[in-house]
Coordinates of C-alpha atoms and ligand atoms in Angstrom, one line a residue:
M1 CA 9.6 -18.6 1.5
L2 CA 11.8 -19.0 -1.8
R3 CA 14.6 -16.6 -2.6
N4 CA 17.3 -16.9 -5.2
Q5 CA 18.8 -13.9 -5.9
R6 CA 22.8 -13.3 -5.8
H7 CA 24.1 -10.6 -3.9
P8 CA 26.9 -8.2 -4.7
V9 CA 29.9 -8.6 -3.0
A10 CA 28.9 -5.4 -1.0
V11 CA 27.4 -2.1 -1.3
V12 CA 28.3 0.9 0.4
I13 CA 25.7 4.1 0.8
R14 CA 27.7 6.7 0.9
G15 CA 27.2 10.4 2.2
G16 CA 23.5 10.5 3.3
R17 CA 21.6 11.4 6.0
I18 CA 19.6 8.3 8.2
V19 CA 16.3 8.5 9.3
D20 CA 14.7 6.0 11.0
Q21 CA 12.6 4.9 14.2
T22 CA 15.8 5.7 16.6
G23 CA 16.1 9.4 15.1
T24 CA 18.5 10.7 12.5
R25 CA 21.8 11.3 12.0
Q26 CA 24.8 11.5 9.0
A27 CA 26.5 8.6 8.5
D28 CA 27.6 6.0 5.3
V29 CA 26.1 2.5 5.6
L30 CA 27.9 -0.4 4.2
I31 CA 25.9 -4.0 3.6
M32 CA 27.8 -7.5 2.9
D33 CA 26.0 -10.3 2.2
G34 CA 22.3 -8.7 2.2
R35 CA 22.8 -7.5 5.8
I36 CA 23.9 -4.2 6.9
T37 CA 27.2 -4.4 8.7
S38 CA 27.9 -1.4 9.4
V39 CA 26.7 2.0 10.3
T40 CA 29.1 4.9 10.4
T41 CA 30.0 8.1 10.1
K42 CA 32.7 7.5 6.9
V43 CA 33.3 3.7 5.7
S44 CA 36.8 4.0 4.5
S45 CA 37.7 0.7 3.7
V46 CA 35.3 -1.5 1.3
P47 CA 36.1 -4.7 0.3
A48 CA 37.3 -5.3 -4.3
G49 CA 34.4 -4.8 -6.0
T50 CA 32.1 -3.2 -3.8
V51 CA 29.2 -1.2 -5.5
V52 CA 28.9 3.2 -4.3
L53 CA 26.0 4.3 -4.0
D54 CA 25.5 8.0 -3.9
A55 CA 23.4 9.9 -1.2
A56 CA 24.3 12.4 -1.0
G57 CA 22.4 15.0 0.1
C58 CA 19.6 12.1 0.5
I59 CA 17.4 10.7 3.2
V60 CA 18.6 6.7 3.8
A61 CA 15.4 4.9 5.3
P62 CA 14.1 1.8 5.8
G63 CA 12.2 0.5 2.7
L64 CA 8.7 1.2 2.6
V65 CA 5.7 -0.9 3.1
D66 CA 2.2 -1.4 1.4
L67 CA 0.1 -2.9 3.1
H68 CA -2.2 -2.0 -0.5
T69 CA -1.3 -3.7 -3.7
H70 CA -3.1 -5.1 -6.3
L71 CA -0.4 -7.0 -8.6
R72 CA -3.9 -9.0 -11.1
E73 CA -1.7 -12.4 -11.0
P74 CA -2.7 -15.0 -10.9
G75 CA -5.4 -14.0 -13.3
R76 CA -5.1 -10.8 -14.9
E77 CA -1.5 -10.1 -16.1
E78 CA -2.9 -8.1 -18.8
A79 CA -3.2 -4.9 -16.5
E80 CA -0.2 -5.9 -14.1
T81 CA 2.2 -9.1 -13.2
I82 CA 3.6 -9.6 -9.9
D83 CA 7.0 -8.8 -12.1
S84 CA 5.9 -5.7 -13.3
G85 CA 3.8 -4.5 -10.3
S86 CA 7.1 -4.8 -8.2
R87 CA 9.1 -3.3 -10.7
A88 CA 7.1 -0.4 -9.7
A89 CA 7.1 -1.2 -5.8
A90 CA 11.1 -1.0 -6.4
L91 CA 10.9 2.7 -8.0
G92 CA 8.5 3.6 -5.3
G93 CA 11.0 2.9 -2.5
Y94 CA 8.9 -0.1 -1.4
T95 CA 10.6 -3.5 -0.5
A96 CA 7.9 -5.3 0.9
V97 CA 4.2 -5.2 -0.8
V98 CA 1.0 -7.1 0.7
A99 CA -1.0 -7.9 -2.6
M100 CA -4.5 -8.5 -2.7
P101 CA -6.0 -11.1 -2.7
N102 CA -8.8 -10.3 -5.3
T103 CA -7.1 -12.2 -7.9
E104 CA -8.3 -14.6 -10.4
P105 CA -8.8 -17.4 -9.0
A106 CA -9.1 -15.3 -5.3
I107 CA -6.3 -15.8 -3.3
D108 CA -8.4 -18.0 -0.6
S109 CA -6.6 -21.4 -0.7
A110 CA -2.9 -22.6 0.3
A111 CA -2.5 -23.5 -3.4
V112 CA -2.8 -20.2 -4.5
V113 CA -0.7 -18.9 -1.9
R114 CA 1.7 -20.7 -2.5
Q115 CA 1.7 -20.0 -6.0
V116 CA 2.1 -16.1 -5.2
F117 CA 5.2 -16.7 -2.9
H118 CA 6.7 -18.8 -5.9
L119 CA 6.2 -15.5 -8.4
G120 CA 7.0 -12.9 -5.8
A121 CA 10.2 -15.0 -5.3
D122 CA 12.7 -13.5 -7.8
S123 CA 11.0 -10.1 -7.7
C124 CA 12.0 -6.4 -6.9
C125 CA 10.6 -6.3 -3.7
D126 CA 9.3 -9.1 -1.1
V127 CA 5.7 -10.0 -2.3
H128 CA 3.5 -10.8 0.7
P129 CA 0.0 -12.5 -0.4
A130 CA -3.2 -11.2 1.7
G131 CA -5.7 -14.2 2.3
A132 CA -9.2 -13.7 1.1
I133 CA -11.1 -14.3 4.6
T134 CA -13.9 -15.9 2.7
L135 CA -14.4 -18.3 -0.5
G136 CA -13.9 -16.7 -3.5
R137 CA -14.4 -13.6 -1.5
E138 CA -18.1 -14.2 -1.6
G139 CA -18.9 -13.4 1.7
R140 CA -20.9 -16.4 2.2
R141 CA -18.1 -19.3 4.0
L142 CA -15.1 -18.8 5.4
A143 CA -11.8 -19.5 3.5
P144 CA -9.3 -22.0 5.4
M145 CA -7.6 -19.7 7.1
A146 CA -5.2 -21.7 8.9
E147 CA -3.9 -23.2 6.2
M148 CA -2.9 -19.7 4.6
A149 CA -1.6 -18.8 8.5
A150 CA 0.7 -21.6 8.5
L151 CA 2.3 -20.6 4.7
G152 CA 3.3 -16.9 6.3
V153 CA 0.5 -15.1 5.6
R154 CA -0.1 -12.4 8.5
V155 CA -2.9 -10.4 6.8
F156 CA -6.7 -11.4 5.8
T157 CA -8.9 -9.8 3.6
D158 CA -11.8 -9.4 0.9
D159 CA -10.5 -5.9 -0.2
G160 CA -12.3 -4.8 -3.3
A161 CA -15.5 -6.0 -1.1
G162 CA -16.5 -5.9 2.9
V163 CA -17.4 -8.9 4.4
Q164 CA -21.6 -8.0 5.0
D165 CA -22.6 -10.4 6.7
A166 CA -21.6 -9.2 10.5
R167 CA -22.2 -13.1 12.2
L168 CA -19.7 -13.8 9.5
M169 CA -17.3 -10.8 10.3
R170 CA -17.2 -12.5 13.9
R171 CA -16.1 -15.7 13.5
A172 CA -13.8 -14.3 10.8
L173 CA -12.0 -11.9 13.9
E174 CA -12.3 -14.6 16.0
Y175 CA -10.0 -17.3 13.8
A176 CA -8.0 -13.9 13.2
S177 CA -7.5 -13.3 16.8
A178 CA -6.7 -17.5 17.6
L179 CA -4.3 -17.5 14.7
G180 CA -2.8 -14.4 15.6
V181 CA -3.3 -12.9 12.0
T182 CA -4.7 -9.3 11.4
L183 CA -8.4 -9.0 9.7
A184 CA -8.5 -5.7 7.0
Q185 CA -11.8 -4.9 6.3
H186 CA -12.7 -2.8 3.3
C187 CA -15.6 -0.6 4.5
E188 CA -18.7 -0.6 2.0
D189 CA -22.2 -1.4 2.9
A190 CA -22.9 -3.1 -0.6
S191 CA -26.8 -2.1 -0.2
L192 CA -26.3 1.3 0.2
A193 CA -23.6 1.8 -2.2
G194 CA -25.0 -0.5 -4.3
G195 CA -24.9 1.2 -8.3
G196 CA -23.4 4.1 -7.1
H197 CA -19.8 5.2 -9.2
M198 CA -18.9 8.3 -7.3
H199 CA -19.3 10.0 -4.2
E200 CA -23.2 10.9 -3.4
G201 CA -23.0 14.9 -3.0
E202 CA -23.2 17.8 -4.7
W203 CA -20.9 16.9 -8.1
S204 CA -22.6 13.6 -8.4
S205 CA -26.5 15.8 -8.3
R206 CA -24.5 18.4 -11.2
L207 CA -23.2 15.2 -13.3
G208 CA -25.9 13.0 -13.2
I209 CA -23.5 10.0 -12.1
P210 CA -25.5 8.2 -9.2
G211 CA -23.5 8.3 -6.4
Q212 CA -22.8 5.9 -3.6
P213 CA -23.2 8.0 0.1
A214 CA -20.2 8.8 3.0
E215 CA -22.6 6.5 5.2
A216 CA -21.9 3.1 2.9
E217 CA -18.2 3.4 4.4
E218 CA -19.2 4.7 8.0
L219 CA -22.0 1.6 8.4
M220 CA -19.2 -0.7 8.3
V221 CA -16.6 1.4 10.2
M222 CA -18.9 1.6 13.0
R223 CA -20.0 -1.8 12.8
D224 CA -16.6 -3.7 13.1
L225 CA -15.4 -1.3 15.5
A226 CA -18.3 -2.8 18.1
L227 CA -17.5 -6.5 16.4
A228 CA -13.7 -5.9 17.8
R229 CA -14.8 -4.3 20.7
L230 CA -16.9 -7.7 20.8
T231 CA -14.0 -10.0 19.9
G232 CA -11.4 -8.1 21.6
S233 CA -9.7 -9.0 17.9
R234 CA -6.6 -7.0 15.9
L235 CA -9.0 -5.4 13.1
H236 CA -7.2 -3.3 10.2
F237 CA -9.7 -0.4 8.3
L238 CA -8.7 0.1 4.4
H239 CA -8.6 2.9 2.5
L240 CA -10.5 4.8 5.0
S241 CA -12.2 7.9 3.2
T242 CA -14.3 10.0 5.4
A243 CA -14.3 12.3 7.5
G244 CA -17.1 10.3 9.7
S245 CA -15.0 7.2 9.5
L246 CA -12.1 8.5 10.9
A247 CA -13.8 10.4 13.6
M248 CA -15.1 6.9 14.8
V249 CA -11.5 5.8 14.5
R250 CA -10.0 8.4 16.5
G251 CA -13.1 7.8 19.1
A252 CA -12.0 4.2 19.4
K253 CA -8.1 4.6 19.3
S254 CA -9.0 6.4 22.6
S255 CA -11.1 4.4 24.4
G256 CA -8.5 1.9 24.1
L257 CA -9.5 -0.4 21.2
G258 CA -6.2 -2.1 19.3
V259 CA -7.7 -1.0 15.8
T260 CA -5.2 0.3 13.0
A261 CA -6.7 2.2 9.9
E262 CA -4.5 3.5 6.5
V263 CA -5.5 5.8 3.9
A264 CA -4.8 6.2 0.4
P265 CA -2.7 9.2 -1.3
H266 CA -5.3 9.8 -3.4
H267 CA -8.0 10.7 -0.8
F268 CA -5.5 13.6 0.3
T269 CA -5.2 14.7 -3.2
L270 CA -7.8 14.4 -4.9
T271 CA -11.4 15.2 -4.7
D272 CA -14.6 14.5 -6.3
A273 CA -14.4 17.5 -8.4
E274 CA -12.5 15.6 -10.4
C275 CA -15.0 13.6 -12.0
A276 CA -16.7 16.0 -13.6
S277 CA -14.3 15.2 -16.8
Y278 CA -16.3 12.2 -17.2
N279 CA -12.8 10.9 -17.0
P280 CA -12.6 7.2 -15.5
V281 CA -8.8 7.4 -14.4
F282 CA -10.8 9.8 -11.3
K283 CA -13.2 6.6 -10.5
V284 CA -11.9 4.8 -7.2
N285 CA -13.5 2.8 -4.6
P286 CA -14.4 4.4 -1.7
P287 CA -14.9 7.0 -3.7
L288 CA -12.7 10.1 -4.5
R289 CA -14.3 12.7 -1.5
T290 CA -14.9 16.2 -0.5
E291 CA -12.6 19.0 0.8
E292 CA -14.0 18.3 3.7
D293 CA -12.9 15.0 4.1
V294 CA -9.7 15.5 2.4
E295 CA -9.1 17.6 5.2
A296 CA -10.2 15.4 7.8
V297 CA -7.7 12.8 6.0
K298 CA -4.4 15.3 6.8
A299 CA -5.8 15.8 9.6
A300 CA -6.0 12.4 11.1
L301 CA -2.4 11.4 9.4
A302 CA -1.0 14.5 11.7
E303 CA -2.4 13.7 14.5
G304 CA -1.7 9.7 14.4
T305 CA -5.4 8.3 14.1
V306 CA -4.3 6.8 10.8
D307 CA -1.4 4.3 10.9
A308 CA 0.1 4.3 7.5
I309 CA -0.4 5.9 3.6
A310 CA -1.1 2.7 1.6
T311 CA -1.0 3.1 -2.2
D312 CA -4.2 0.9 -3.1
H313 CA -2.0 0.7 -6.3
A314 CA -5.2 -0.9 -8.9
P315 CA -3.8 -1.1 -12.6
H316 CA -6.7 -1.7 -14.8
T317 CA -5.9 -2.1 -18.5
Q318 CA -7.2 1.0 -21.4
E319 CA -9.8 -1.5 -22.2
S320 CA -11.7 -1.6 -19.2
K321 CA -11.1 2.4 -18.6
E322 CA -11.8 4.2 -21.9
V323 CA -15.5 3.2 -21.7
P324 CA -18.4 5.3 -19.9
F325 CA -17.8 6.4 -16.3
D326 CA -20.2 4.4 -15.0
Q327 CA -19.0 0.9 -17.2
A328 CA -15.2 1.4 -15.7
L329 CA -13.6 -0.5 -13.1
P330 CA -12.8 1.2 -10.4
G331 CA -8.9 1.6 -9.0
M332 CA -6.1 4.0 -10.0
L333 CA -2.3 3.3 -9.8
G334 CA -0.4 4.2 -6.9
L335 CA 3.1 2.7 -6.1
E336 CA 5.6 5.0 -8.3
T337 CA 4.2 8.1 -6.9
A338 CA 2.6 7.8 -3.0
L339 CA 5.8 8.8 -1.6
A340 CA 6.6 12.1 -3.8
L341 CA 2.3 13.1 -3.0
A342 CA 3.0 12.3 0.8
L343 CA 6.1 14.6 0.9
T344 CA 5.0 17.5 -1.7
E345 CA 1.3 17.6 -0.7
L346 CA 1.5 16.8 3.6
D347 CA 3.0 19.2 5.5
L348 CA 4.6 16.5 8.0
P349 CA 8.0 16.1 8.7
I350 CA 10.0 13.3 6.9
E351 CA 10.1 11.1 10.2
Q352 CA 6.4 11.1 10.4
I353 CA 6.0 10.2 6.7
L354 CA 8.6 7.6 6.9
A355 CA 6.6 6.2 9.8
L356 CA 3.6 6.0 7.8
M357 CA 5.2 4.1 5.2
S358 CA 7.7 2.2 6.2
W359 CA 7.6 1.2 9.9
Q360 CA 4.4 1.4 10.8
P361 CA 3.0 -0.7 7.9
A362 CA 5.7 -3.0 8.8
R363 CA 4.5 -3.9 12.2
I364 CA 0.6 -3.9 11.1
A365 CA 1.9 -6.7 8.4
G366 CA 4.0 -8.6 10.7
L367 CA 6.8 -8.1 9.0
E368 CA 9.2 -5.7 11.4
D369 CA 11.9 -8.2 11.5
T370 CA 12.8 -7.9 8.0
H371 CA 11.3 -4.6 6.7
G372 CA 11.0 -1.1 8.6
G373 CA 14.3 -0.6 10.2
P374 CA 15.9 0.3 12.0
V375 CA 19.0 1.0 10.0
A376 CA 21.4 -0.8 12.0
S377 CA 24.2 -3.3 11.5
G378 CA 22.9 -6.9 11.7
R379 CA 19.5 -5.7 10.2
T380 CA 18.3 -7.2 6.4
A381 CA 19.3 -4.5 4.3
N382 CA 15.9 -3.6 2.9
L383 CA 16.5 0.1 2.2
C384 CA 15.9 3.0 0.2
V385 CA 17.0 6.3 -0.7
I386 CA 15.3 9.7 -1.3
D387 CA 16.0 12.7 -2.7
P388 CA 14.0 14.6 -1.3
A389 CA 14.5 17.7 -3.4
E390 CA 14.6 16.4 -6.7
T391 CA 11.2 18.0 -9.1
W392 CA 9.7 15.7 -11.6
I393 CA 6.7 15.5 -14.0
V394 CA 4.4 12.5 -13.7
D395 CA 4.3 10.4 -16.8
P396 CA 2.0 7.8 -17.1
A397 CA 4.0 6.3 -20.2
S398 CA 6.9 5.7 -18.0
S399 CA 5.5 3.3 -15.5
A400 CA 7.1 0.4 -14.8
S401 CA 3.2 -0.7 -14.2
R402 CA 1.5 -2.4 -17.1
S403 CA -1.5 0.2 -16.8
R404 CA -1.3 3.6 -17.5
N405 CA -4.4 4.2 -14.9
N406 CA -2.9 7.1 -13.1
P407 CA -4.9 10.0 -12.0
Y408 CA -1.3 12.6 -11.6
S409 CA -0.3 12.5 -15.3
G410 CA 1.5 15.8 -15.9
R411 CA 1.4 16.7 -12.4
K412 CA 4.9 18.0 -10.6
L413 CA 6.3 17.0 -7.6
T414 CA 9.2 16.7 -4.9
G415 CA 11.2 14.0 -3.7
R416 CA 11.8 11.0 -5.8
V417 CA 13.5 7.7 -4.6
R418 CA 16.8 7.9 -6.3
H419 CA 17.8 4.2 -5.0
T420 CA 16.3 0.8 -3.3
I421 CA 17.8 -1.9 -1.5
L422 CA 16.6 -5.5 -1.2
R423 CA 18.3 -7.7 0.7
G424 CA 21.6 -6.1 0.0
K425 CA 20.6 -6.4 -3.7
P426 CA 20.0 -2.7 -5.5
V427 CA 17.4 -3.1 -7.3
V428 CA 16.8 0.6 -8.1
V429 CA 20.1 2.3 -8.6
N430 CA 19.6 6.2 -9.8
G431 CA 15.9 5.7 -10.7
E432 CA 16.6 3.0 -12.7
P433 CA 15.3 -0.7 -12.1
Q434 CA 17.9 -3.0 -12.3
R435 CA 16.5 -5.6 -14.7
Ligands
DOR1 O1 -10.7 1.1 -6.5 C1 -10.4 -0.1 -6.3 N1 -10.2 -0.8 -7.0 N2 -11.0 -0.3 -5.1 C2 -10.9 -1.4 -4.3 O2 -11.4 -2.2 -3.5 C3 -10.3 -2.7 -5.5 C4 -9.7 -1.8 -6.1 C5 -9.6 -3.1 -7.5 O3 -9.1 -4.4 -7.4 O4 -9.5 -2.5 -8.9

């Protein structure tokens, strides 16, 4: 992968509390030439020109890793570019994102993979394209997964749609296993979900908006668990949203099946009642569910059924959102609010939240060599510094994203990223992007 960023001579992160998968300790971190060179109680002498980042009262953690980001480039640059999206990611504490392939054209060939790597080479976070499972994400013929894997693609998905054909999904799982890559499924049975614009339930009946039942997600989870068992392949479930899906994953894991699962912040912070405003900012796929589902998502996070919190950052232009609910495109922004929502809304220790947002997703994406910690001498310096006490109000107008479809406008959150360091270079300092 290309990378042509210059590093400052040295960076020291001073006065913070390190939290990584090895535990917690008070220490300064010295970074030189992109790598951590020492982690010690107090770095006293530093070379001239060293950049000092204040971390007093803060947590110093491995950079966050997002398994589910829509960057829209190539093809829908009016909604987001790799540059704007990666700046939003860095502001949210991310040092790596997996970019979904529902671009135009889809990331379904070596040429588009190369293009995305190239566009991301000089951005504020590492951008790892996910490849499509099927050509054009049309669900008919397999994409050239081997060609894309040879370029470093580790995750394949048709996200935005699920692979409907069970035989094709079986083949894809077999290829993925041979290639040592992971398939990530958007679980949605199109025949059952078709025509639905929100969760099917009490609210959809009251509002007169056609819904999609929980079963549209759950049927595909059920089928894919069977296919994972049949093929023995690694499978990751994207943005699970129902109590039933999570119960099935819990059962499968306890029987020893090697599947992983993520949930998105909007599925533990918002319910389908929000759709009563008819505001398309609350339209998303899978849809916002019931309070019982939100509680099930929180319980699954707490007990470890869920491996990762992933944003499903889905930027859309004002034009595609300022239309009647049933005509709006689904999706909401997520990169800049995910960590603060987790810190504010989940009753979990910071270590567990960071596991869900940094080292566990790093492992699922195959990025554990360079991302997700530990914060130790010799490791690439991909880090974030979090002030757990800072309170702030979400203001969509101040987002680094090109889009404004943020459902949390005006919400007070606690916990904010102060600095983000990518390969030794501070890309966010005191909450400000450096480019
Ligand atoms: O709400 C969604 N938006 N869900 C998806 O699966 C796709 C995404 C998008 O690309 O906008």
